[in-house]
Short mmCIF file of C-alpha atoms in Angstrom, two decimals:
data_model
loop_
_atom_site.label_atom_id
_atom_site.label_comp_id
_atom_site.label_asym_id
_atom_site.label_seq_id
_atom_site.Cartn_x
_atom_site.Cartn_y
_atom_site.Cartn_z
CA MET C 29 -19.64 21.08 8.17
CA LEU C 30 -16.38 19.26 7.83
CA SER C 31 -13.69 20.04 10.34
CA THR C 32 -10.75 20.29 7.99
CA PRO C 33 -7.42 19.90 9.76
CA ARG C 34 -5.19 22.93 9.94
CA ARG C 35 -2.46 22.64 7.35
CA SER C 36 1.05 22.52 8.64
CA ARG C 37 3.82 24.25 6.78
CA ALA C 38 4.58 22.27 3.68
CA ARG C 39 7.63 20.03 3.80
CA ARG C 40 9.08 18.29 0.80
CA PRO C 41 7.58 15.78 0.20
CA GLY C 42 6.06 -12.43 10.73
CA SER C 43 6.71 -14.12 7.75
CA MET C 44 4.18 -16.30 5.90
CA PRO C 45 6.16 -18.04 3.14
CA THR C 46 4.41 -20.95 1.46
CA GLY C 47 5.01 -23.23 -1.47
CA ARG C 48 1.84 -22.08 -3.21
CA PRO C 49 0.61 -18.64 -4.26
CA HIS C 50 -0.53 -16.66 -1.25
CA PRO C 51 -4.31 -16.97 -0.67
CA LEU C 52 -4.62 -13.18 -0.83
CA LEU C 53 -3.96 -13.44 -4.56
CA ALA C 54 -5.68 -16.78 -5.19
CA ASN C 55 -8.78 -15.18 -6.73
CA ALA C 56 -8.96 -12.75 -9.62
CA ALA C 57 -11.54 -10.90 -11.72
CA ARG C 58 -11.44 -9.16 -15.06
CA SER C 59 -12.84 -5.78 -14.04
CA LEU C 60 -10.23 -4.37 -11.66
CA VAL C 61 -9.35 -0.70 -12.00
CA ARG C 62 -6.27 0.56 -10.19
CA PRO C 63 -6.63 3.85 -8.32
CA SER C 64 -4.33 6.47 -9.79
CA ALA C 65 -2.56 9.09 -7.72
CA LYS C 66 -1.62 10.92 -10.89
CA PRO C 67 -4.50 11.47 -13.34
CA HIS C 68 -2.11 11.78 -16.26
CA THR C 69 1.39 10.93 -17.25
CA ARG C 70 3.65 12.11 -20.04
CA GLN C 71 4.61 9.73 -22.82
CA ASN C 72 6.77 10.71 -25.78
CA GLY C 73 6.12 14.35 -25.03
CA HIS C 74 2.34 13.96 -24.93
CA ILE C 75 -0.04 13.93 -21.99
CA VAL C 76 -2.07 10.71 -21.98
CA PRO C 77 -4.62 9.35 -19.49
CA MET C 78 -2.79 7.14 -17.00
CA ARG C 79 -5.85 5.24 -15.82
CA ASN C 80 -6.55 3.70 -19.23
CA GLN C 81 -2.96 2.48 -19.57
CA LEU C 82 -2.93 0.98 -16.11
CA GLN C 83 -6.33 -0.63 -16.40
CA GLN C 84 -5.30 -2.44 -19.57
CA GLY C 85 -2.14 -3.72 -17.91
CA ILE C 86 -3.96 -4.85 -14.79
CA VAL C 87 -6.75 -6.63 -16.62
CA LYS C 88 -4.18 -8.44 -18.74
CA ALA C 89 -2.19 -9.48 -15.69
CA LEU C 90 -5.24 -10.74 -13.86
CA GLU C 91 -6.56 -12.59 -16.89
CA GLU C 92 -3.21 -14.35 -17.07
CA ARG C 93 -3.56 -15.19 -13.39
CA ILE C 94 -6.99 -16.69 -14.04
CA THR C 95 -5.85 -18.85 -16.93
CA MET C 96 -2.39 -19.63 -15.59
CA THR C 97 -1.89 -23.38 -15.32
CA ASP C 98 1.87 -23.35 -14.79
CA SER C 99 2.34 -22.79 -11.06
CA ASN C 100 6.03 -22.10 -11.70
CA ASP C 101 5.23 -18.78 -13.40
CA SER C 102 5.37 -16.01 -10.81
CA ALA C 103 4.99 -13.05 -13.19
CA PRO C 104 1.18 -12.61 -12.89
CA LEU C 105 1.41 -12.99 -9.12
CA VAL C 106 4.09 -10.30 -8.91
CA ARG C 107 2.15 -7.86 -11.09
CA GLY C 108 -1.05 -8.44 -9.15
CA LEU C 109 0.70 -7.88 -5.84
CA GLY C 110 2.11 -4.60 -7.11
CA VAL C 111 -1.43 -3.47 -7.90
CA VAL C 112 -2.66 -4.28 -4.40
CA LEU C 113 0.21 -2.49 -2.68
CA ASP C 114 -0.21 0.56 -4.90
CA ALA C 115 -3.96 0.69 -4.29
CA CYS C 116 -3.56 0.60 -0.52
CA ALA C 117 -0.87 3.29 -0.59
CA GLU C 118 -3.04 5.59 -2.66
CA ALA C 119 -6.03 5.14 -0.35
CA PHE C 120 -3.92 6.65 2.44
CA LEU C 121 -2.47 9.38 0.22
CA ASN C 122 -5.77 10.75 -1.08
CA GLU C 123 -9.05 12.07 0.26
CA PRO C 124 -11.77 9.40 -0.08
CA THR C 125 -13.39 10.45 -3.34
CA SER C 126 -15.97 8.20 -4.97
CA GLN C 127 -13.27 7.04 -7.38
CA VAL C 128 -10.82 6.15 -4.60
CA VAL C 129 -13.49 4.21 -2.71
CA SER C 130 -14.79 2.48 -5.83
CA ASP C 131 -11.31 1.47 -6.91
CA MET C 132 -10.43 0.15 -3.47
CA ARG C 133 -13.69 -1.82 -3.40
CA ARG C 134 -12.82 -3.44 -6.72
CA VAL C 135 -9.37 -4.39 -5.49
CA ALA C 136 -10.90 -5.94 -2.37
CA ASN C 137 -13.56 -7.80 -4.34
CA VAL C 138 -10.94 -9.25 -6.66
CA LEU C 139 -9.05 -10.57 -3.65
CA GLY C 140 -12.14 -11.81 -1.86
CA ALA C 141 -11.58 -9.34 0.99
CA PRO C 142 -14.86 -8.53 2.77
CA GLY C 143 -16.09 -5.28 4.27
CA PHE C 144 -15.88 -2.72 1.47
CA ASP C 145 -19.30 -2.97 -0.17
CA ASP C 146 -21.00 -0.78 2.44
CA ILE C 147 -18.49 2.09 2.22
CA GLU C 148 -19.75 5.36 0.73
CA ALA C 149 -17.63 8.37 -0.24
CA ASP C 150 -19.53 11.01 1.70
CA ASP C 151 -18.69 13.91 3.99
CA GLY C 152 -18.59 11.56 6.95
CA LEU C 153 -15.85 9.47 5.36
CA LYS C 154 -13.91 12.59 4.44
CA GLN C 155 -14.08 13.75 8.05
CA ARG C 156 -12.96 10.27 9.11
CA TYR C 157 -9.92 10.60 6.83
CA TYR C 158 -8.95 13.84 8.55
CA ASP C 159 -9.50 12.41 12.03
CA ARG C 160 -7.58 9.22 11.31
CA MET C 161 -4.62 10.85 9.59
CA PHE C 162 -4.15 14.43 10.76
CA VAL C 163 -6.19 15.54 13.79
CA THR C 164 -3.92 14.43 16.62
CA SER C 165 -6.46 15.45 19.28
CA SER C 166 -9.09 13.13 17.81
CA PRO C 167 -9.72 9.81 19.63
CA LEU C 168 -9.71 8.24 16.17
CA TYR C 169 -6.20 9.39 15.28
CA VAL C 170 -3.50 6.77 14.78
CA PRO C 171 0.03 7.80 13.75
CA LEU C 172 0.54 5.45 10.82
CA ARG C 173 4.31 5.46 11.04
CA GLU C 174 6.63 2.57 11.75
CA GLY C 175 8.53 4.32 14.53
CA SER C 176 5.34 5.31 16.35
CA ILE C 177 3.69 1.89 16.19
CA VAL C 178 6.77 -0.26 16.90
CA GLY C 179 7.69 1.83 19.93
CA GLY C 180 4.15 2.05 21.27
CA GLY C 181 1.95 -0.22 23.33
CA VAL C 182 -1.06 -0.52 25.63
CA ASP C 183 -0.67 1.13 29.04
CA GLN C 184 -1.93 -0.20 32.39
CA ASN C 185 -5.29 1.47 31.81
CA GLY C 186 -5.79 -0.25 28.48
CA ALA C 187 -5.13 2.89 26.45
CA MET C 188 -2.89 2.79 23.40
CA ARG C 189 0.25 4.88 23.70
CA TYR C 190 2.40 5.68 20.70
CA ALA C 191 6.09 6.42 20.52
CA GLY C 192 7.50 9.76 19.40
CA ILE C 193 7.56 10.52 15.70
CA GLU C 194 11.35 10.61 15.44
CA SER C 195 12.87 7.18 15.05
CA GLY C 196 16.08 5.53 13.94
CA ARG C 197 13.90 3.08 12.03
CA ALA C 198 12.88 5.90 9.69
CA ASP C 199 16.55 6.61 9.00
CA HIS C 200 17.14 3.01 7.94
CA VAL C 201 14.00 3.06 5.77
CA LEU C 202 15.28 6.18 4.04
CA ARG C 203 18.63 4.54 3.35
CA CYS C 204 16.79 1.63 1.73
CA TYR C 205 14.94 4.06 -0.53
CA ARG C 206 18.05 5.94 -1.54
CA ALA C 207 19.94 2.74 -2.33
CA VAL C 208 17.63 2.08 -5.28
CA GLY C 209 16.60 5.62 -6.25
CA PHE C 210 13.11 5.64 -4.72
CA ASP C 211 11.95 9.09 -3.59
CA HIS C 212 8.93 9.06 -1.27
CA ARG C 213 8.73 12.85 -1.63
CA ALA C 214 7.72 12.41 -5.26
CA LEU C 215 4.47 10.65 -4.36
CA VAL C 216 1.31 12.50 -5.32
CA GLY C 217 -1.90 12.95 -3.35
CA TYR C 218 -3.82 15.20 -0.97
CA PRO C 219 -1.52 18.16 -0.21
CA LEU C 220 -1.62 17.76 3.57
CA ALA C 221 -0.92 14.03 3.27
CA ILE C 222 2.08 14.77 1.07
CA SER C 223 3.44 17.60 3.21
CA THR C 224 3.37 15.41 6.34
CA LEU C 225 4.65 12.26 4.64
CA LYS C 226 7.69 10.61 6.24
CA PRO C 227 9.93 7.78 5.03
CA ASP C 228 8.33 5.36 7.49
CA SER C 229 4.74 6.47 6.86
CA ILE C 230 2.49 3.64 5.78
CA ALA C 231 1.92 5.11 2.32
CA SER C 232 5.66 5.51 1.75
CA GLU C 233 6.49 1.93 2.71
CA LEU C 234 3.63 0.45 0.69
CA ALA C 235 4.59 2.55 -2.33
CA PHE C 236 8.21 1.41 -2.00
CA LEU C 237 7.20 -2.25 -1.95
CA ALA C 238 5.00 -1.64 -4.99
CA PHE C 239 7.97 0.04 -6.68
CA CYS C 240 10.17 -3.01 -6.03
CA VAL C 241 7.72 -5.65 -7.17
CA GLN C 242 6.85 -3.62 -10.26
CA ARG C 243 10.55 -3.47 -11.14
CA CYS C 244 10.66 -7.23 -10.64
CA ALA C 245 7.74 -7.68 -13.03
CA LYS C 246 9.40 -5.49 -15.68
CA ALA C 247 12.64 -7.43 -15.38
CA ASN C 248 10.73 -10.69 -15.76
CA GLU C 249 9.04 -9.39 -18.89
CA ALA C 250 12.45 -8.48 -20.31
CA GLY C 251 13.82 -11.93 -19.53
CA GLN C 252 16.23 -10.51 -16.94
CA ARG C 253 15.86 -13.22 -14.31
CA ASP C 254 18.81 -12.17 -12.17
CA GLU C 255 17.54 -8.59 -12.07
CA ALA C 256 14.03 -9.77 -11.22
CA ALA C 257 15.41 -11.94 -8.42
CA ARG C 258 17.34 -8.96 -7.03
CA TRP C 259 14.22 -6.80 -6.89
CA ILE C 260 12.05 -9.42 -5.24
CA GLU C 261 14.81 -10.18 -2.72
CA LEU C 262 14.96 -6.48 -1.86
CA ALA C 263 11.18 -6.33 -1.47
CA GLN C 264 11.15 -9.41 0.75
CA THR C 265 13.99 -8.13 2.93
CA PHE C 266 12.27 -4.76 3.37
CA ALA C 267 8.93 -6.40 4.13
CA ARG C 268 10.53 -8.70 6.69
CA ASP C 269 12.61 -5.99 8.39
CA HIS C 270 10.10 -3.16 8.23
CA ALA C 271 6.56 -3.39 6.83
CA CYS C 272 5.65 -6.74 8.41
CA THR C 273 6.88 -5.61 11.82
CA TRP C 274 4.25 -2.93 12.26
CA ILE C 275 1.50 -2.67 9.62
CA PRO C 276 -0.51 -5.57 11.12
CA ALA C 277 -0.26 -3.83 14.51
CA ALA C 278 -1.34 -0.55 12.92
CA ALA C 279 -4.44 -2.28 11.55
CA ALA C 280 -5.23 -3.54 15.06
CA CYS C 281 -4.80 -0.01 16.45
CA LEU C 282 -7.27 1.36 13.90
CA GLU C 283 -9.76 -1.39 14.68
CA ARG C 284 -9.66 -0.61 18.41
CA THR C 285 -12.05 2.27 17.72
CA TYR C 286 -13.89 1.40 14.49
CA ARG C 287 -13.56 -1.15 11.73
CA ASP C 288 -14.02 1.61 9.18
CA PHE C 289 -12.67 2.11 5.67
CA TYR C 290 -9.15 2.91 6.87
CA ALA C 291 -8.99 -0.02 9.29
CA ARG C 292 -10.06 -2.30 6.44
CA VAL C 293 -7.54 -0.85 4.01
CA CYS C 294 -4.81 -1.27 6.61
CA THR C 295 -5.84 -4.89 7.21
CA LEU C 296 -5.65 -5.55 3.48
CA ALA C 297 -2.26 -3.82 3.37
CA ALA C 298 -1.05 -6.05 6.22
CA GLN C 299 -2.04 -9.13 4.22
CA ALA C 300 -0.32 -7.73 1.14
CA VAL C 301 3.00 -7.07 2.87
CA HIS C 302 2.99 -10.62 4.22
CA ALA C 303 2.23 -11.87 0.71
CA VAL C 304 5.49 -10.24 -0.43
CA LEU C 305 7.28 -12.95 1.58
CA ASP C 306 5.64 -15.75 -0.39
CA GLU C 307 8.14 -18.21 -1.84
CA ALA C 308 6.07 -18.36 -5.02
CA LEU C 309 7.31 -14.89 -5.95
CA ARG C 310 10.84 -16.26 -6.30
CA LYS C 311 9.93 -18.80 -8.96
CA PRO C 312 11.37 -17.89 -12.37
CA SER C 313 8.96 -16.74 -15.05
#
């Protein structure tokens, strides 16, 4: 029987720049499906399946990446990076259903990231999700928040100690969100994950970076180069000041116990946030 965590009261919701596209996004495939936090969206007053819309856009972007011969065109790279960031965020926001696991596996396979083929969406993985994210008494629990990881460290006995959950870093993260109209409380997922979500939670920061690079891609498509440059500059500044300072360390904390699904997703997320710093993203489309 699964030990479901007790629900808390609901609350509203290193730099690696290079001259070439980041190796994380060097490979592509035509069959990627993006995990969707929302099963549907509203368009022109009608409910339409979101997954079909997103899959078409992703396949198109990745096909362009495959056939792209002009290394000065950053648009496919930006769109692909948005997909990766979104996928990682949603893996932390949702229980590990077969769809979530399958979608994450496809993302990893596209990027050539190993370690996802043996993952199965079973009761054991669901229990692991609870233990990793919510059950603070579990030896598997890691507080995936910037303030907790940055202020933590290994004690003299070799045990990992985390900082308190309240942090001035979270306040600065929230100001970054508000400056561009991003609301982390509007994210959708497993109710307990949403009710405990904080501005500096890993899912919030990954979703914000996805938000920024997706706005960059849209501006590129509209020929608004200055606007696109503004969005990618914002994403790179946030990645440098926040996400890159702790997500790699969070991945290491998860791996201290097991290199399981969540440790692997976090490792992929760490690579993705470093990829945001790639100079290739600044090239005009």
